[in-house]
Short mmCIF file of C-alpha atoms and ligand atoms in Angstrom, two decimals:
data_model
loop_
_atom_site.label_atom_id
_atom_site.label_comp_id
_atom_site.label_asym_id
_atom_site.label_seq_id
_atom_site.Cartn_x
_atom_site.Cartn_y
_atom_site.Cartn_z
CA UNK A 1 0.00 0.00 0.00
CA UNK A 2 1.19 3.18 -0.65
CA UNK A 3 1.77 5.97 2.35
CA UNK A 4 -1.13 8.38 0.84
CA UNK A 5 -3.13 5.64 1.09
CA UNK A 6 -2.47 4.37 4.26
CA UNK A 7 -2.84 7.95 5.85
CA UNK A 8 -6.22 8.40 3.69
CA UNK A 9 -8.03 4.74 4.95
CA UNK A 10 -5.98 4.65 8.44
CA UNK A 11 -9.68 5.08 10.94
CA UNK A 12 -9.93 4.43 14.23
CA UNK A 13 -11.80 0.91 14.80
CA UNK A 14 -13.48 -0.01 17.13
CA UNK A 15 -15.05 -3.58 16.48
CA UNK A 16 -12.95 -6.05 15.66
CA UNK A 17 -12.68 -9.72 14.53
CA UNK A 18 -12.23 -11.75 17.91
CA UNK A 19 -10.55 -14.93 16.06
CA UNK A 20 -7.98 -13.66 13.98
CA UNK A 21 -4.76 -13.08 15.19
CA UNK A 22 -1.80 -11.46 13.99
CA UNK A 23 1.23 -13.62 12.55
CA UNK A 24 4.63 -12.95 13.99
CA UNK A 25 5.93 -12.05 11.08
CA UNK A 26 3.64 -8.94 10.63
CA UNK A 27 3.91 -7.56 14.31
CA UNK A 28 7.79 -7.75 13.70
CA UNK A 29 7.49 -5.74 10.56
CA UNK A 30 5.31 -3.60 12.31
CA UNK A 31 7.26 -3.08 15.27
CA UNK A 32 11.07 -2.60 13.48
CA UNK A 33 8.88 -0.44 11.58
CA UNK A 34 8.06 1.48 14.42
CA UNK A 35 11.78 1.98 15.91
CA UNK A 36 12.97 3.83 12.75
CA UNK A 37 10.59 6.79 13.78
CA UNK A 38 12.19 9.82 14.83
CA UNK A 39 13.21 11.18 17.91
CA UNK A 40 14.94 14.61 19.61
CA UNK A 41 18.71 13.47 19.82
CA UNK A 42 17.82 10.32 18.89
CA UNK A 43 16.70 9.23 22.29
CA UNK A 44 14.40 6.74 21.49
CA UNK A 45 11.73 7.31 25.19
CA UNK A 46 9.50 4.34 23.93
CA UNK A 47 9.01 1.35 25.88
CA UNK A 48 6.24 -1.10 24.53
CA UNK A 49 4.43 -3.70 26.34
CA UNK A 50 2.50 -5.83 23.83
CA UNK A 51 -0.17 -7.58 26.06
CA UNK A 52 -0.88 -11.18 25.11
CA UNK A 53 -2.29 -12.78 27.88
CA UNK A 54 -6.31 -13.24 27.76
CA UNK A 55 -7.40 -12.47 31.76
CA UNK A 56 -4.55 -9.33 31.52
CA UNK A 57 -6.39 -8.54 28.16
CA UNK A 58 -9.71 -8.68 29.91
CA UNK A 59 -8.40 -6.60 33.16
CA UNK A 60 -7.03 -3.99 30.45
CA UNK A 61 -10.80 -3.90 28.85
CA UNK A 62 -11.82 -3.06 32.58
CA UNK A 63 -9.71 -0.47 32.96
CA UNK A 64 -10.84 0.63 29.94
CA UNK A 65 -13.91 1.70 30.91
CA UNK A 66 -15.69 -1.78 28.71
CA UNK A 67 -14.24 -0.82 25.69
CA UNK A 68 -14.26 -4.13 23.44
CA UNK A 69 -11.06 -3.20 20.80
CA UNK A 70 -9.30 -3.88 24.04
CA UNK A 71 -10.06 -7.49 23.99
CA UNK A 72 -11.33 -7.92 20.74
CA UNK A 73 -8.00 -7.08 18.51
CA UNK A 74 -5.42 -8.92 17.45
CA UNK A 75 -2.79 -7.23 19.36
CA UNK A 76 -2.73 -4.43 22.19
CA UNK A 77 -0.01 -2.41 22.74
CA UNK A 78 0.38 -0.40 25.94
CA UNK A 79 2.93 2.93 24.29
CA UNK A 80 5.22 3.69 27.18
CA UNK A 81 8.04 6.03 27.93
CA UNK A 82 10.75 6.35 29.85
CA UNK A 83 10.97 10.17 30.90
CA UNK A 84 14.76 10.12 32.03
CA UNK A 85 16.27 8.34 29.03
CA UNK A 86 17.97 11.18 28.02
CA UNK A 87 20.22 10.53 30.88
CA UNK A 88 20.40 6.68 30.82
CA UNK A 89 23.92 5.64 28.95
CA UNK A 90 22.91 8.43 26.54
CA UNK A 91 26.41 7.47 24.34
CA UNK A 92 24.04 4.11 23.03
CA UNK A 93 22.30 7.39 20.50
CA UNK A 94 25.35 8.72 19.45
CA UNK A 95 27.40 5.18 18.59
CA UNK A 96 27.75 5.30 15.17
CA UNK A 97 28.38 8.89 14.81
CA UNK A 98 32.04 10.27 14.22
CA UNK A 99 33.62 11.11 17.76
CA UNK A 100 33.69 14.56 16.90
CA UNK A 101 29.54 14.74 16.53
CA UNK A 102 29.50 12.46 19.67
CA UNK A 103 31.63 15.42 21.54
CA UNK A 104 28.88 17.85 20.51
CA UNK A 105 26.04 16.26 21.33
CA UNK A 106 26.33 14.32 24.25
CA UNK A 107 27.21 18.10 26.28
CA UNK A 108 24.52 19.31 24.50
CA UNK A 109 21.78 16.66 25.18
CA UNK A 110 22.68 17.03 28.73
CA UNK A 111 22.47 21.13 28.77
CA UNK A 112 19.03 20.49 27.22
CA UNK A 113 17.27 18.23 29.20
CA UNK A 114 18.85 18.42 32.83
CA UNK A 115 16.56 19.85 35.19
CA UNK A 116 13.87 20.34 33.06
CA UNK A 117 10.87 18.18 33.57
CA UNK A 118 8.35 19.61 31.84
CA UNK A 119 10.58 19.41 28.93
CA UNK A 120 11.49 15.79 29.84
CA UNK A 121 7.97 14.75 30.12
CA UNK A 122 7.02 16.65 26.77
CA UNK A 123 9.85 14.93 24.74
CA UNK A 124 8.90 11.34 26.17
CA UNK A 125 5.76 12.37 25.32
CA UNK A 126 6.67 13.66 21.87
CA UNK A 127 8.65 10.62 20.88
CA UNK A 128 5.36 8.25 21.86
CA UNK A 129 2.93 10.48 19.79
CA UNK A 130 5.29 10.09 16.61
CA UNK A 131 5.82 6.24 17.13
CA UNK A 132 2.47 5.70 17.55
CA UNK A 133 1.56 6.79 14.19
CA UNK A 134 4.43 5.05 12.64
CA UNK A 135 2.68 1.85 14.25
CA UNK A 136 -0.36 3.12 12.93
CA UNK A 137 0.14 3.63 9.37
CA UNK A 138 2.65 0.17 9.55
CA UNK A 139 -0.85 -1.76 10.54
CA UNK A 140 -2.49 0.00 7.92
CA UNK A 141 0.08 -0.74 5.07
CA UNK A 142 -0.48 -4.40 5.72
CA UNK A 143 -4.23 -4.47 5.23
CA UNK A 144 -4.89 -4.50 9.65
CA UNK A 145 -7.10 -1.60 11.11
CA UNK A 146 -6.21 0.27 14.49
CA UNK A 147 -7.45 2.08 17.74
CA UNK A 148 -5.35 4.77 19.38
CA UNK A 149 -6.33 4.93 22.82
CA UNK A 150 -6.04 7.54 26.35
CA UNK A 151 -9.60 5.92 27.32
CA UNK A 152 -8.21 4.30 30.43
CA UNK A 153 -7.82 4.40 34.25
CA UNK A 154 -4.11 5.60 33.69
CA UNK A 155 -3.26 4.16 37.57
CA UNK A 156 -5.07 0.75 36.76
CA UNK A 157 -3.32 0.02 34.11
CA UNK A 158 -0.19 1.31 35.32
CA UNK A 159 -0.76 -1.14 38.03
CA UNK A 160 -0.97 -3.70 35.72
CA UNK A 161 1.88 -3.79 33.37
CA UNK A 162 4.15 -2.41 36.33
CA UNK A 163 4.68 0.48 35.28
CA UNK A 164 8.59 1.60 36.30
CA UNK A 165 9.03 4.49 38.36
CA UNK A 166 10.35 7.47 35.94
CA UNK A 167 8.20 6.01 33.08
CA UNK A 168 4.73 7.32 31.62
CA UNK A 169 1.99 5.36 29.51
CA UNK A 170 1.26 7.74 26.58
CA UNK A 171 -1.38 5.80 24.84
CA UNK A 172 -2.37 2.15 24.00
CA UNK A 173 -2.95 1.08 20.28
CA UNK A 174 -5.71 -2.13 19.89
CA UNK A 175 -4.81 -3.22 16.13
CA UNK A 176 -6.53 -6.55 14.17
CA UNK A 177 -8.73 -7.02 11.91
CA UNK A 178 -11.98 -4.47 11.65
CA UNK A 179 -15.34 -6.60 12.32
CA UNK A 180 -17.38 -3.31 11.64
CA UNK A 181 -16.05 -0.13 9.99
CA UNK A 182 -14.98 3.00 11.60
CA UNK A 183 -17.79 5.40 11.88
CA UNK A 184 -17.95 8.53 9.35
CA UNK A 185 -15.29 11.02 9.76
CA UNK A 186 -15.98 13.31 12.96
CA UNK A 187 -15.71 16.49 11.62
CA UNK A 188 -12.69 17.93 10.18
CA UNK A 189 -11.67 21.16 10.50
CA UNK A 190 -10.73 23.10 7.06
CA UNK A 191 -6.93 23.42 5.97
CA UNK A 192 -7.19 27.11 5.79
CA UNK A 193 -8.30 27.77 9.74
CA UNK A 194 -5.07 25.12 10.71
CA UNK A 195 -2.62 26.56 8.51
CA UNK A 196 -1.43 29.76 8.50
CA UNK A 197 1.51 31.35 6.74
CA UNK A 198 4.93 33.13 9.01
CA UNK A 199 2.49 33.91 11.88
CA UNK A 200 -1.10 33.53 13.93
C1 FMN B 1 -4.45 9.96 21.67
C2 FMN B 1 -5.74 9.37 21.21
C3 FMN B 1 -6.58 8.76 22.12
C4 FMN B 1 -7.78 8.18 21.70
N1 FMN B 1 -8.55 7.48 22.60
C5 FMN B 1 -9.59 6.76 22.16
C6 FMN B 1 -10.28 5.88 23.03
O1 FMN B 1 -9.96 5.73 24.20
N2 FMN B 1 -11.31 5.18 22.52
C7 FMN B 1 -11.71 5.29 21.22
O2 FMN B 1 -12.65 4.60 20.83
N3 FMN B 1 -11.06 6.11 20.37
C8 FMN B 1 -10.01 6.83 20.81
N4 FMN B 1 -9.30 7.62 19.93
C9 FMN B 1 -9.73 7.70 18.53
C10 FMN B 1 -10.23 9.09 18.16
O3 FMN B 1 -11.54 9.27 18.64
C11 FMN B 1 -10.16 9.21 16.63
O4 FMN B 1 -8.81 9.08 16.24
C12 FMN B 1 -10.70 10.54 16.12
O5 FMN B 1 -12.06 10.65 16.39
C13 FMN B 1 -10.48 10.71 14.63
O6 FMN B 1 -11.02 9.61 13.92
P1 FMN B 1 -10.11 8.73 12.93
O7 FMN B 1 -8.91 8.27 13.74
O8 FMN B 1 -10.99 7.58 12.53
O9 FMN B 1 -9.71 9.59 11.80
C14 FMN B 1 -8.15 8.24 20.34
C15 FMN B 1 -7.29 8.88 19.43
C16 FMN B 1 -6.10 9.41 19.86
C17 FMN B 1 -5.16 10.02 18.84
#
């Protein structure tokens, strides 16, 4: 499929087919898909937790408020991220760049971040938000359907995948195969009121 496509049909689904599952071989694809997406310094926040278990599945739809993609699709991914991995052995970003980058930006990864943890939390955040739709538009691309999701007791299911201290759950992402179609498009809003040109 080509990425026009995939943006253009990618919906958020909600019913999905309860049988079919997801061969390894996609949710690999998807996944080393999803680790080529970019982040600030290359600091890679994401932490996934790909829930497979039926009873944790069901304990997820709980804390979900009921919602069925959470048991119904093939996969569920819980989108995690570490807030301090900009500090954590932050030379594993830099390795294959020339020693003279490495001097550069390690000082200056540091001088950005330390500190600052509303700009730590933001960039964790940040790097989640941008993997998520590389996931997204991965699923799409080979023919599966998706849910992004913040519809969740954030503490209950923190509870549930122990969630590490210094980490944050950004979103889960329910993707299989749709039972019923997404509903009609919300309501977007027009180009020309989103984008304007040099200023507001
Ligand atoms: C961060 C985020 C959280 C969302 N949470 C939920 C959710 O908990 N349950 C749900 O059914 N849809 C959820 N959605 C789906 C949105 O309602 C949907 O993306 C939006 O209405 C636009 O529709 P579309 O994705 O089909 O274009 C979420 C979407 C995003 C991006």
């Amino acid at each position: 499929m080509k990425v026009f496509q995939a943006i253009e049909q990618r919906r958020a689904v909600k019913h999905y087919q309860k049988e079919s599952k997801m061969p390894a071989e996609d949710f690999d694809k998807i996944m080393s898909a999803a680790i080529l997406s970019p982040t600030s310094y290359n600091i890679q926040h994401w932490r996934f937790i790909r829930v497979t278990d039926q009873l944790h599945r069901h304990k997820m739809k709980d804390a979900a408020w009921g919602q069925a993609q959470v048991a119904d699709a093939a996969e569920l991914i819980v989108l995690c991220a570490d807030v301090n991995a900009w500090s954590d052995r932050p030379e594993r970003y830099v390795a294959n760049s020339p020693q003279e980058s490495q001097d550069i930006l390690l000082p200056m990864m540091h001088a950005f971040y330390a500190g600052k943890e509303q700009i730590q939390r933001d960039e964790a955040m940040r790097s989640c938000g941008i993997v998520a739709q590389t996931i997204m538009l991965a699923a799409k691309g080979l023919d599966y359907d998706c849910c992004p999701m913040v519809g969740f007791d954030r503490e209950e299911v923190a509870r549930l995948i122990h969630l590490p201290k210094g980490y944050v759950i950004a979103m889960m992402i329910a993707i299989g195969k749709a039972e019923k179609a997404a509903y009609p498009r919300g309501g977007q809003l027009l180009l020309e009121e989103v984008l304007s040109e040099n200023h507001f």
